[in-house]
Coordinates of C-alpha atoms in Angstrom, one line a residue:
Chain A
M17 CA 0.0 0.0 0.0
T18 CA 1.3 3.5 -0.8
N19 CA 0.7 7.1 0.4
D20 CA -2.8 7.7 -0.8
G21 CA -4.3 9.4 2.3
A22 CA -4.9 13.2 2.6
R23 CA -1.7 15.2 2.3
L24 CA -0.9 17.0 5.5
G25 CA 2.5 18.7 5.0
E26 CA 6.2 18.4 4.3
V27 CA 9.1 17.1 6.4
V28 CA 11.3 20.0 7.5
E29 CA 13.4 18.1 10.1
A30 CA 14.1 14.4 10.4
D31 CA 16.1 12.1 12.6
T32 CA 16.0 8.4 13.4
A33 CA 13.3 8.7 16.0
G34 CA 10.9 10.9 14.2
F35 CA 10.4 14.0 12.1
T36 CA 8.9 17.5 12.1
A37 CA 6.6 18.5 9.3
Q38 CA 5.2 21.9 8.4
C39 CA 1.5 21.6 7.8
D40 CA 0.0 22.6 4.5
R41 CA -2.8 24.4 6.3
L42 CA -2.1 27.0 9.0
G43 CA -3.7 26.1 12.3
E44 CA -5.1 22.8 11.1
P45 CA -2.7 20.0 12.2
P46 CA -3.9 16.4 12.3
A47 CA -5.3 15.4 15.7
L48 CA -2.9 14.2 18.4
G49 CA -2.2 10.5 17.9
T50 CA -3.0 10.4 14.2
L51 CA -1.0 7.8 12.3
V52 CA 0.8 9.4 9.4
T53 CA 3.2 8.2 6.7
A54 CA 6.2 9.7 5.0
R55 CA 8.8 8.2 2.7
D56 CA 12.5 7.6 2.3
G57 CA 13.0 6.2 -1.2
D58 CA 11.0 2.9 -1.4
V59 CA 10.6 2.7 2.4
E60 CA 7.3 4.0 3.8
L61 CA 7.6 5.3 7.3
Y62 CA 4.7 5.1 9.8
A63 CA 4.7 7.7 12.6
V64 CA 2.3 8.9 15.3
V65 CA 1.6 12.7 15.8
C66 CA 2.7 13.5 19.3
H67 CA 3.0 17.3 19.2
A68 CA 1.7 20.2 17.2
A69 CA 2.6 23.9 17.4
T70 CA 1.7 27.1 15.6
A71 CA 4.1 30.0 15.8
G72 CA 5.8 32.7 13.7
I73 CA 8.0 31.5 10.8
D74 CA 10.7 33.9 11.9
P75 CA 11.6 33.1 15.5
S76 CA 13.0 36.6 16.0
R77 CA 9.6 38.2 15.4
T78 CA 7.2 38.1 18.3
V79 CA 3.5 37.2 17.6
V80 CA 1.4 40.0 19.2
A81 CA -2.4 40.3 19.7
L82 CA -4.1 42.1 16.9
G83 CA -7.8 41.7 17.6
A84 CA -8.6 44.5 20.1
D85 CA -10.7 46.4 17.5
E86 CA -12.1 43.3 15.8
E87 CA -15.6 41.9 16.4
N88 CA -14.6 38.3 15.9
E89 CA -11.5 36.2 15.4
E90 CA -12.1 35.9 11.7
G91 CA -11.8 39.7 11.5
V92 CA -8.2 39.4 12.6
Y93 CA -7.3 37.3 9.6
R94 CA -9.4 39.4 7.3
S95 CA -7.6 42.6 8.4
H96 CA -4.2 40.9 8.2
P97 CA -4.0 38.6 5.2
E98 CA -0.3 38.5 5.5
L99 CA -0.6 36.3 8.7
A100 CA -1.0 33.2 6.6
Q101 CA 2.5 33.8 5.2
L102 CA 4.1 34.6 8.5
L103 CA 2.8 31.9 10.7
R104 CA 3.2 28.1 10.4
T105 CA 1.9 25.0 12.1
D106 CA 4.3 22.2 12.7
I107 CA 3.8 18.7 13.9
R108 CA 6.3 16.3 15.5
A109 CA 5.7 12.6 14.8
L110 CA 7.5 9.7 16.4
V111 CA 8.4 6.9 13.9
V112 CA 6.9 3.6 15.0
G113 CA 7.4 1.4 12.0
H114 CA 7.8 1.1 8.3
R115 CA 6.8 -0.8 5.2
H116 CA 9.5 -2.2 2.9
G117 CA 9.1 -4.5 0.0
G118 CA 5.4 -5.1 1.0
R119 CA 6.3 -6.1 4.5
L120 CA 5.0 -4.1 7.5
L121 CA 7.6 -3.9 10.2
Q122 CA 7.2 -2.5 13.7
H123 CA 10.7 -1.3 14.2
L124 CA 12.7 1.7 13.1
P125 CA 13.5 2.1 9.4
P126 CA 17.2 2.1 8.3
R127 CA 17.1 5.9 7.6
P128 CA 15.1 8.9 8.7
A129 CA 12.3 10.4 6.6
R130 CA 13.5 12.3 3.6
I131 CA 13.7 16.0 4.2
H132 CA 11.0 17.9 2.1
G133 CA 9.2 14.6 1.6
F134 CA 5.4 14.8 1.8
V135 CA 3.5 13.6 4.9
Y136 CA 0.1 11.9 4.5
Q137 CA -2.6 10.9 6.9
A138 CA -2.8 7.1 7.0
E139 CA -6.0 5.7 5.4
P140 CA -8.4 3.8 7.7
E141 CA -7.3 0.5 6.0
Q142 CA -3.6 1.4 6.6
V143 CA -4.4 2.2 10.2
R144 CA -6.2 -1.1 10.7
E145 CA -3.5 -3.1 9.0
F146 CA -0.7 -1.4 10.9
T147 CA -2.3 -1.7 14.3
E148 CA -3.1 -5.4 13.9
T149 CA 0.2 -5.8 15.7
L150 CA 0.8 -3.7 18.8
D151 CA 4.6 -3.9 19.1
F152 CA 4.9 -0.3 18.0
L153 CA 3.4 0.8 21.4
A154 CA 6.9 0.3 22.9
Y155 CA 8.2 3.3 20.9
L156 CA 5.4 5.5 22.3
V157 CA 5.5 4.3 25.9
R158 CA 9.3 4.7 25.8
G159 CA 8.9 8.4 25.1
A160 CA 8.9 11.0 27.8
P161 CA 5.6 11.0 29.8
P162 CA 3.2 12.5 30.3
A163 CA 2.8 14.2 26.9
N164 CA 3.5 11.0 25.0
D165 CA 0.9 9.1 27.0
D166 CA -1.7 11.4 25.7
A167 CA -0.5 10.7 22.2
T168 CA -0.5 7.0 22.9
A169 CA -4.1 7.0 24.2
A170 CA -5.3 9.2 21.4
C171 CA -3.6 6.9 18.8
L172 CA -5.3 3.9 20.2
R173 CA -8.7 5.6 20.4
L174 CA -8.4 6.6 16.7
A175 CA -7.0 3.2 15.7
G176 CA -10.0 1.6 17.4
Q177 CA -12.3 3.3 14.9
A178 CA -10.5 1.6 12.1
H179 CA -11.1 -1.9 13.5
P180 CA -14.5 -3.7 13.0
D181 CA -14.5 -4.8 16.7
Q182 CA -13.4 -1.6 18.4
R183 CA -13.8 -3.0 21.9
A184 CA -11.8 -6.1 21.3
F185 CA -9.1 -4.0 19.8
L186 CA -8.9 -1.7 22.8
V187 CA -8.9 -4.7 25.2
R188 CA -6.0 -6.1 23.3
A189 CA -4.2 -2.8 23.3
G190 CA -4.8 -2.5 27.1
K191 CA -3.2 -5.8 27.6
A192 CA -0.2 -4.8 25.5
L193 CA 0.2 -1.7 27.6
A194 CA -0.1 -3.6 30.8
G195 CA 2.8 -5.8 29.6
L196 CA 4.9 -2.7 28.8
L197 CA 4.2 -0.8 32.0
A198 CA 4.1 -3.7 34.4
Q199 CA 6.6 -1.8 36.6
D200 CA 4.6 1.4 36.7
S201 CA 1.0 0.6 37.7
Q202 CA 0.1 4.2 38.4
R203 CA 1.1 5.4 34.9
L204 CA -0.6 2.4 33.4
H205 CA -3.8 3.2 35.3
V206 CA -3.8 6.8 34.0
L207 CA -3.1 5.7 30.5
L208 CA -5.8 3.1 30.4
Q209 CA -8.3 5.6 31.7
M210 CA -7.3 7.9 28.8
V211 CA -7.8 5.1 26.3
G212 CA -11.3 4.8 27.5
P213 CA -13.7 1.9 28.3
Chain B
M22 CA 38.7 45.8 24.9
A23 CA 35.3 46.6 26.1
L24 CA 34.0 50.2 26.4
D25 CA 35.1 51.8 29.6
L26 CA 31.9 53.0 31.2
H27 CA 33.6 54.7 34.1
K28 CA 35.3 57.0 31.7
T29 CA 32.1 57.4 29.6
A30 CA 29.7 58.3 32.4
P31 CA 31.0 61.7 33.2
Q32 CA 30.9 62.7 29.5
V33 CA 27.3 61.5 29.3
R34 CA 26.4 63.6 32.4
E35 CA 28.1 66.7 30.8
M36 CA 26.1 66.1 27.6
T37 CA 22.8 65.8 29.6
L38 CA 23.4 69.2 31.3
R39 CA 24.2 70.9 28.0
L40 CA 21.0 69.4 26.5
R41 CA 18.9 70.7 29.4
D42 CA 20.3 74.3 28.9
A43 CA 19.6 74.0 25.1
H44 CA 16.1 72.8 25.7
D45 CA 14.8 76.2 27.0
A46 CA 16.4 78.1 24.1
R47 CA 14.9 75.6 21.7
Q48 CA 11.4 76.0 23.2
T49 CA 11.6 79.8 22.6
R50 CA 12.6 79.2 19.0
L51 CA 9.9 76.6 18.5
N52 CA 7.2 79.1 19.8
R53 CA 8.5 81.7 17.4
A54 CA 8.5 79.2 14.5
M55 CA 4.9 78.1 15.2
T56 CA 3.7 81.7 15.1
L57 CA 5.5 82.3 11.9
L58 CA 4.1 79.0 10.4
G59 CA 0.6 80.4 11.1
N60 CA 1.4 83.4 9.0
P61 CA 4.8 83.6 7.5
L62 CA 4.3 87.2 6.3
A63 CA 3.6 88.6 9.8
R64 CA 6.9 89.1 11.5
P65 CA 7.5 91.1 14.7
H66 CA 10.3 93.0 13.0
G67 CA 8.0 94.1 10.1
P68 CA 5.7 92.4 7.6
L69 CA 6.9 90.7 4.5
A70 CA 5.2 91.0 1.2
E71 CA 3.9 87.7 -0.2
E72 CA 5.6 88.4 -3.5
T73 CA 9.0 88.8 -1.7
L74 CA 8.6 85.5 0.2
R75 CA 7.8 83.7 -3.0
Q76 CA 10.8 85.3 -4.7
R77 CA 13.0 84.2 -1.8
V78 CA 11.7 80.6 -1.9
E79 CA 12.2 80.6 -5.6
A80 CA 15.7 81.9 -5.2
A81 CA 16.5 79.0 -3.0
G82 CA 15.8 76.5 -5.8
P83 CA 17.6 75.6 -8.9
P84 CA 19.1 76.5 -11.3
R85 CA 21.2 78.8 -9.2
P86 CA 20.3 78.6 -5.5
R87 CA 21.1 81.9 -3.8
V88 CA 19.9 80.7 -0.4
T89 CA 22.2 78.4 1.6
F90 CA 19.4 76.1 2.8
L91 CA 17.2 73.6 1.0
V92 CA 13.8 75.4 1.1
A93 CA 10.4 73.8 0.4
G94 CA 8.8 75.0 -2.8
L95 CA 5.3 76.5 -2.3
P96 CA 3.1 75.3 -5.2
A97 CA 0.2 77.5 -6.2
P98 CA -2.6 76.1 -4.0
I99 CA -0.7 77.3 -0.9
A100 CA -2.0 80.8 -0.1
L101 CA 0.7 82.2 2.2
A102 CA -1.7 84.5 4.1
D103 CA -3.6 81.4 5.2
G104 CA -0.4 80.1 6.8
L105 CA 1.6 77.0 6.2
D106 CA -0.1 75.2 9.0
R107 CA -3.3 74.0 7.3
A108 CA -4.4 70.5 8.2
F109 CA -6.5 68.2 6.1
A110 CA -8.5 65.2 7.3
A111 CA -8.5 62.0 5.4
P112 CA -11.4 60.8 3.4
P113 CA -12.8 57.3 4.4
A114 CA -10.6 54.4 3.2
P115 CA -12.2 52.0 0.8
P116 CA -12.7 48.6 2.4
E117 CA -11.4 46.8 -0.7
Y118 CA -7.9 47.7 -1.7
M119 CA -4.4 46.3 -2.4
A120 CA -1.3 47.5 -0.5
L121 CA 1.9 47.0 -2.5
A122 CA 5.3 47.8 -1.3
T123 CA 8.9 47.0 -2.1
D124 CA 12.2 47.5 -0.3
G125 CA 15.8 46.4 -0.8
S126 CA 18.9 45.3 0.9
Q127 CA 22.4 44.7 -0.3
I128 CA 25.7 42.9 0.2
T129 CA 28.3 45.4 -0.8
V130 CA 31.6 44.6 -2.4
D131 CA 34.0 43.3 0.2
R132 CA 37.5 44.1 -0.9
H133 CA 38.8 41.8 1.8
G134 CA 36.4 39.0 0.7
P135 CA 36.9 35.9 -1.5
A136 CA 35.5 37.4 -4.7
H137 CA 34.7 40.7 -6.3
C138 CA 30.9 40.9 -6.4
F139 CA 27.9 42.5 -4.9
L140 CA 24.3 41.4 -4.3
I141 CA 21.0 43.3 -4.3
N142 CA 18.0 41.7 -2.7
V143 CA 14.6 43.3 -3.5
G144 CA 11.7 42.2 -1.3
G145 CA 8.1 43.0 -1.5
A146 CA 4.6 42.5 -0.2
M147 CA 1.3 42.5 -2.0
I148 CA -1.6 42.4 0.4
Q149 CA -5.2 42.3 -0.8
Y150 CA -7.9 43.4 1.6
G151 CA -11.7 43.0 1.2
R152 CA -13.8 40.2 0.0
E153 CA -10.9 37.9 -1.0
P154 CA -8.1 38.7 1.3
H155 CA -4.7 37.2 0.5
A156 CA -1.1 38.1 0.6
D157 CA 2.0 37.5 -1.5
L158 CA 5.4 38.1 0.1
F159 CA 8.3 37.8 -2.4
S160 CA 12.0 38.5 -2.8
Q161 CA 14.4 38.4 -5.7
P162 CA 18.2 38.4 -5.1
R163 CA 20.5 39.3 -7.9
L164 CA 24.2 38.8 -7.9
Y165 CA 26.5 41.1 -9.9
S166 CA 30.0 39.9 -10.6
T167 CA 31.1 40.3 -14.2
P168 CA 33.5 43.2 -15.0
E169 CA 30.7 44.9 -17.0
E170 CA 28.3 44.7 -14.1
M171 CA 30.7 46.3 -11.6
V172 CA 30.8 49.6 -13.5
I173 CA 28.5 52.1 -15.2
P174 CA 30.1 51.9 -18.6
D175 CA 31.2 55.0 -20.5
P176 CA 28.8 55.0 -23.5
D177 CA 31.5 56.4 -25.7
G178 CA 33.8 53.5 -24.9
G179 CA 36.1 56.0 -23.2
V180 CA 37.8 55.9 -19.9
R181 CA 34.9 57.2 -17.9
D182 CA 33.7 53.8 -16.7
Q183 CA 32.3 54.6 -13.3
P184 CA 32.8 51.8 -10.7
I185 CA 29.7 51.1 -8.7
D186 CA 30.6 52.5 -5.2
D187 CA 28.4 52.3 -2.2
V188 CA 26.4 55.5 -3.1
L189 CA 25.7 54.2 -6.6
L190 CA 24.8 50.8 -5.3
G191 CA 22.2 52.5 -3.1
V192 CA 20.8 54.3 -6.1
K193 CA 20.8 51.2 -8.2
R194 CA 19.0 49.4 -5.5
T195 CA 16.3 52.1 -5.2
A196 CA 15.8 51.9 -9.0
M197 CA 15.3 48.2 -8.7
E198 CA 12.9 48.5 -5.9
C199 CA 10.9 51.0 -8.0
E200 CA 11.1 48.6 -11.0
A201 CA 9.8 45.7 -8.9
L202 CA 6.9 47.9 -7.8
A203 CA 6.1 48.7 -11.4
D204 CA 6.4 45.0 -12.4
R205 CA 3.9 44.0 -9.8
L206 CA 1.5 46.8 -10.6
E207 CA 1.6 45.9 -14.3
Q208 CA 1.0 42.2 -13.6
S209 CA -1.9 42.7 -11.1
A210 CA -5.2 42.1 -12.8
H211 CA -7.2 43.1 -9.8
E212 CA -9.4 46.2 -10.2
S213 CA -9.4 47.5 -6.6
P214 CA -7.6 50.7 -5.7
V215 CA -3.9 50.3 -4.9
L216 CA -1.6 51.9 -2.4
A217 CA 1.9 51.5 -3.8
L218 CA 4.7 52.5 -1.4
L219 CA 8.5 52.7 -1.6
D220 CA 10.6 53.1 1.5
G221 CA 12.7 56.3 1.9
S222 CA 13.0 59.3 -0.3
L223 CA 12.2 59.8 -4.0
V224 CA 14.8 62.5 -4.2
R225 CA 18.1 61.0 -5.4
W226 CA 20.1 63.9 -4.0
D227 CA 23.2 61.7 -3.9
L228 CA 23.4 62.0 -7.7
S229 CA 23.4 65.8 -7.7
G230 CA 26.6 67.8 -8.2
S231 CA 29.5 67.0 -10.4
R232 CA 30.7 63.9 -8.6
Y233 CA 29.3 61.5 -11.2
G234 CA 29.2 61.9 -15.0
D235 CA 26.1 62.4 -17.1
H236 CA 26.1 58.8 -18.2
V237 CA 25.8 57.7 -14.6
R238 CA 22.7 59.8 -14.1
R239 CA 21.3 58.7 -17.4
E240 CA 21.6 55.0 -16.6
L241 CA 20.6 55.0 -13.0
L242 CA 18.1 57.9 -12.9
Q243 CA 16.6 58.5 -16.4
D244 CA 16.7 54.9 -17.6
G245 CA 16.3 53.3 -14.2
F246 CA 14.4 55.1 -11.4
L247 CA 12.5 57.6 -13.5
A248 CA 11.6 55.1 -16.2
A249 CA 10.1 52.9 -13.5
L250 CA 8.1 55.9 -12.2
G251 CA 6.9 56.4 -15.7
R252 CA 5.6 52.8 -15.8
I253 CA 3.8 53.3 -12.5
R254 CA 2.2 56.5 -13.9
A255 CA 1.0 54.6 -16.9
V256 CA -0.8 52.1 -14.7
A257 CA -2.2 55.0 -12.7
Q258 CA -3.8 56.3 -15.8
R259 CA -6.0 53.3 -16.1
R260 CA -6.5 52.2 -12.5
R261 CA -6.7 54.0 -9.1
V262 CA -3.1 54.0 -7.9
A263 CA -1.9 56.0 -4.9
F264 CA 1.8 56.0 -5.2
A265 CA 4.3 57.6 -2.7
S266 CA 7.5 56.9 -0.8
Y267 CA 7.1 56.8 3.0
I268 CA 9.7 58.2 5.4
S269 CA 9.4 57.3 9.1
S270 CA 10.7 59.9 11.5
P271 CA 11.9 62.3 8.8
R272 CA 14.7 64.6 9.6
S273 CA 14.1 67.1 6.8
T274 CA 14.0 70.9 7.5
E275 CA 12.6 72.3 4.2
V276 CA 9.5 73.9 5.8
V277 CA 11.6 75.2 8.7
N278 CA 13.8 76.7 6.0
V279 CA 10.8 78.5 4.5
L280 CA 10.5 80.1 7.9
R281 CA 14.2 81.0 7.8
V282 CA 13.8 83.0 4.5
A283 CA 10.5 84.5 5.8
W284 CA 12.2 85.6 9.0
C285 CA 15.4 86.9 7.3
P286 CA 15.5 90.7 7.9
H287 CA 17.9 91.4 5.1
E288 CA 16.3 93.1 2.1
G289 CA 17.3 91.8 -1.2
V290 CA 18.6 88.5 0.0
E291 CA 16.8 86.9 -2.9
T292 CA 19.1 88.6 -5.3
K293 CA 22.2 89.1 -3.3
G294 CA 22.3 85.6 -1.8
C295 CA 22.8 84.4 1.7
D296 CA 26.5 84.1 1.4
N297 CA 27.0 87.7 0.5
I298 CA 25.1 88.9 3.6
C299 CA 25.6 86.3 6.4
G300 CA 28.4 84.3 4.7
H301 CA 30.8 85.0 7.6
G302 CA 28.3 84.5 10.3
G303 CA 28.1 80.7 10.6
P304 CA 25.5 78.7 12.6
G305 CA 24.0 80.5 15.6
K306 CA 25.0 84.0 14.4
R307 CA 22.5 84.5 11.6
E308 CA 19.1 86.1 12.4
C309 CA 17.3 83.2 10.7
D310 CA 18.7 80.8 13.3
E311 CA 16.2 82.4 15.7
V312 CA 13.4 80.4 14.1
A313 CA 15.3 77.4 12.8
T314 CA 18.3 76.1 14.8
A315 CA 17.8 72.5 15.9
L316 CA 14.2 72.4 14.6
M317 CA 12.9 69.9 12.1
D318 CA 9.7 70.0 10.1
R319 CA 8.3 67.2 12.2
D320 CA 8.7 69.4 15.3
L321 CA 6.3 71.9 13.7
F322 CA 3.8 69.5 12.3
E323 CA 3.4 67.4 15.4
R324 CA 1.9 70.5 17.0
V325 CA -0.2 71.3 14.0
L326 CA -1.6 68.0 12.9
A327 CA -4.2 66.0 14.9
P328 CA -3.9 62.2 14.6
G329 CA -4.8 61.2 11.0
E330 CA -4.4 64.7 9.5
R331 CA -1.9 65.7 6.8
S332 CA -0.3 69.0 6.0
A333 CA -0.4 70.9 2.7
L334 CA 1.6 69.7 -0.2
F335 CA 5.0 71.3 -0.6
A336 CA 7.5 70.9 -3.4
S337 CA 11.1 69.6 -3.2
Q338 CA 13.6 72.1 -4.6
S339 CA 16.5 69.7 -4.4
P340 CA 18.7 70.4 -7.5
I341 CA 18.4 66.8 -8.8
V342 CA 14.6 67.1 -9.0
R343 CA 15.1 69.4 -12.0
E344 CA 15.9 66.3 -14.0
Y345 CA 12.7 64.5 -12.9
G346 CA 10.4 65.9 -15.7
P347 CA 6.8 65.0 -14.9
H348 CA 7.9 63.2 -11.7
E349 CA 9.0 66.4 -9.8
V350 CA 8.6 65.6 -6.1
R351 CA 5.9 66.9 -3.8
F352 CA 5.6 66.0 -0.2
C353 CA 3.4 66.3 2.9
Y354 CA 3.5 65.3 6.5
V355 CA 1.0 63.0 8.1
N356 CA 0.2 62.4 11.7
V357 CA 0.0 58.6 11.7
D358 CA -1.0 58.5 15.3
G359 CA 2.3 57.8 16.9
E360 CA 4.7 59.9 14.8
I361 CA 4.8 62.4 12.0
A362 CA 5.7 60.6 8.8
R363 CA 6.6 62.2 5.4
L364 CA 5.0 61.1 2.1
E365 CA 6.8 62.0 -1.1
M366 CA 5.0 61.7 -4.4
P367 CA 5.5 62.7 -8.0
E368 CA 3.7 65.8 -9.2
W369 CA 1.2 63.7 -11.2
V370 CA -0.1 62.2 -7.9
A371 CA -0.1 65.6 -6.1
Q372 CA -2.2 67.2 -8.8
D373 CA -4.9 64.5 -8.6
D374 CA -7.0 65.3 -5.5
E375 CA -8.6 61.9 -5.5
A376 CA -5.2 60.1 -5.6
V377 CA -3.9 62.3 -2.7
G378 CA -7.0 61.5 -0.7
L379 CA -6.6 57.8 -1.4
L380 CA -3.0 57.9 -0.5
H381 CA -3.8 59.7 2.7
A382 CA -6.6 57.3 3.7
L383 CA -4.8 54.1 2.8
T384 CA -1.5 55.1 4.4
L385 CA -3.4 55.7 7.6
D386 CA -5.2 52.4 7.3
Q387 CA -1.9 50.6 6.7
C388 CA -0.3 52.3 9.8
R389 CA -3.3 51.4 11.9
K390 CA -3.0 47.8 10.9
G391 CA 0.7 47.9 11.3
G392 CA 0.8 49.5 14.8
G393 CA 2.2 52.8 13.5
Y394 CA 4.0 51.7 10.4
P395 CA 2.5 50.5 7.1
V396 CA 2.1 46.7 7.1
A397 CA 3.1 46.3 3.5
L398 CA 6.3 48.2 3.9
R399 CA 7.1 46.3 7.1
E400 CA 6.7 43.0 5.3
A401 CA 8.6 44.2 2.2
H402 CA 11.5 45.1 4.6
E403 CA 11.3 41.7 6.2
A404 CA 11.4 40.0 2.8
A405 CA 14.3 42.1 1.7
V406 CA 16.5 42.3 4.7
V407 CA 19.9 40.6 4.6
T408 CA 21.0 39.9 8.1
G409 CA 24.6 39.5 9.4
S410 CA 24.0 35.8 9.5
D411 CA 22.8 35.9 5.8
R412 CA 26.0 37.7 4.9
R413 CA 28.1 35.1 6.5
L414 CA 26.2 32.3 4.8
F415 CA 26.5 34.1 1.5
W416 CA 30.2 34.5 1.7
G417 CA 30.5 30.9 2.9
L418 CA 28.5 29.8 -0.2
V419 CA 30.9 31.9 -2.4
E420 CA 33.9 30.3 -0.8
S421 CA 32.7 26.7 -1.1
S422 CA 31.5 27.3 -4.6
L423 CA 35.0 28.6 -5.6
A424 CA 36.6 25.7 -3.8
S425 CA 34.5 23.2 -5.7
Q426 CA 35.8 24.5 -8.9
G427 CA 39.4 24.3 -7.7
L428 CA 39.6 28.0 -7.2
T429 CA 41.3 29.1 -4.0
P430 CA 39.5 32.0 -2.4
R431 CA 41.9 34.8 -1.6
F432 CA 41.5 36.7 1.6
S433 CA 43.3 39.8 2.8
E434 CA 45.4 39.5 5.9
K435 CA 42.9 41.9 7.5
A436 CA 39.9 39.6 6.8
R437 CA 41.9 36.6 8.1
S438 CA 42.8 38.5 11.3
K439 CA 39.1 39.3 11.9
Q440 CA 38.2 35.7 11.4
V441 CA 40.9 34.2 13.7
R442 CA 41.0 36.9 16.4
A443 CA 44.1 35.3 17.8
L444 CA 45.6 36.4 21.1

């Protein structure tokens, strides 16, 4: 399967563990926990959105409030059309697996995502197929809590929607998490609560 | 070695005391100047005939200035008896308009650097307001490095090739900014009114005098800057275009100098000339200093103009403007609610009341949106600016590119010493 989901943005920074992508649409990043894909040659990388931020393109320019005289928030953008050129929304995604030669592998690819490569939202079928195996959760759980736990929980909730038996999927995911966090019952408890019933 | 603040502090204190003493004297001069601005013909030491003041102002202009100072011209609509302090409110700004501005930046020739070249980066902003708001921010860098590009060639093939020095590089850059503005105006298919702004002055005073040959003025001024103004004018003949250059915190004194010649008690100064009367006086010893020393036009107009108002339109009498043909420069001051800014425009804008009104209204709207400075100009500047880090990256790129071709960059010992900073 190839990148045929909705295009989200472009890789602007990449390392072994993940990549940062600039979103095509200002202020409209994919939801936390979304499974996305990017490429490095014939390798398709799978990654989970674990952070998003909107800020000025030029870090030396401070973003200031502009809406004191505006009736609504849209008015700010109408009066300052240049904002769309001066602000950007970035996402940070943790790489959790890849596809190579038709095989889906839940370990890190040989190389990071290609810089300036495009990032796509994984199609529901891709999500279902990728989350059939839950070894990738180790990469998310290993990340620094608590922000990553929110991304992990969100990822599982979204992935659940792609499975025909959502409840069975979530139960299976809960067991996988219990295995990974056997030494930290408090964190596991909070995480399971976030994943939901 | 760092600046020795212990040695500096007493000097700062001395300066402050001197400034405090000067402040009172300046206030007296300012009050005198404000009264004279209200009626430049009514002087305490005797009234001046309107005709005489006009002759004096004219005598300050080209072709043979007989007045030491650059004095604002007083085009016909200005009635001297009404004073020079008339203020005009802006008409309402149309909600649908386009703001277009360009600005430039350069990397000058570094004679200690690895290659003989310079770079001009022109940046711009085109912002559409109204029903379909959008913005386009752009920049276009251009590198000059061939021997022909490093000079203004002598058209007769003689020895008068003029190397492009820092002054000419600035003029060339301004011409390119104006050309980029004309390009964008010509390309824009939108029908809404346009505010087209350049940064800085339209008066290329640095080309006046005999420092540069006629061929330099022809290439940079006639065929460059003025030709681009002509293209903007052509667009303005089929579309509503309010064109001007914008000067923030202007330091000019041309209106103050009108007060100088009005105050001058010496009869016949318009024919005899300043030098023949007060030539040996020097600053502070001439009578006209009583209304002018340490005063700028903006000092007067910040007391005259309420927020949003503009002054009357004056004319530049800078000698170089004689060569401008239909683009002779007019200017006014605007209180943009925060500071007094100066707008300079060609005569063909100044003569079109509707264009002046549009210029006034849209400049205010841009300053309101930009927190005191036109948004389009601010973004044009941001698109054009070449920072210190950009410069370092640029010279690094030049070096590595030379090295990749097997060419060894040559640095002067001075450049090397700055890089190494050895102890």
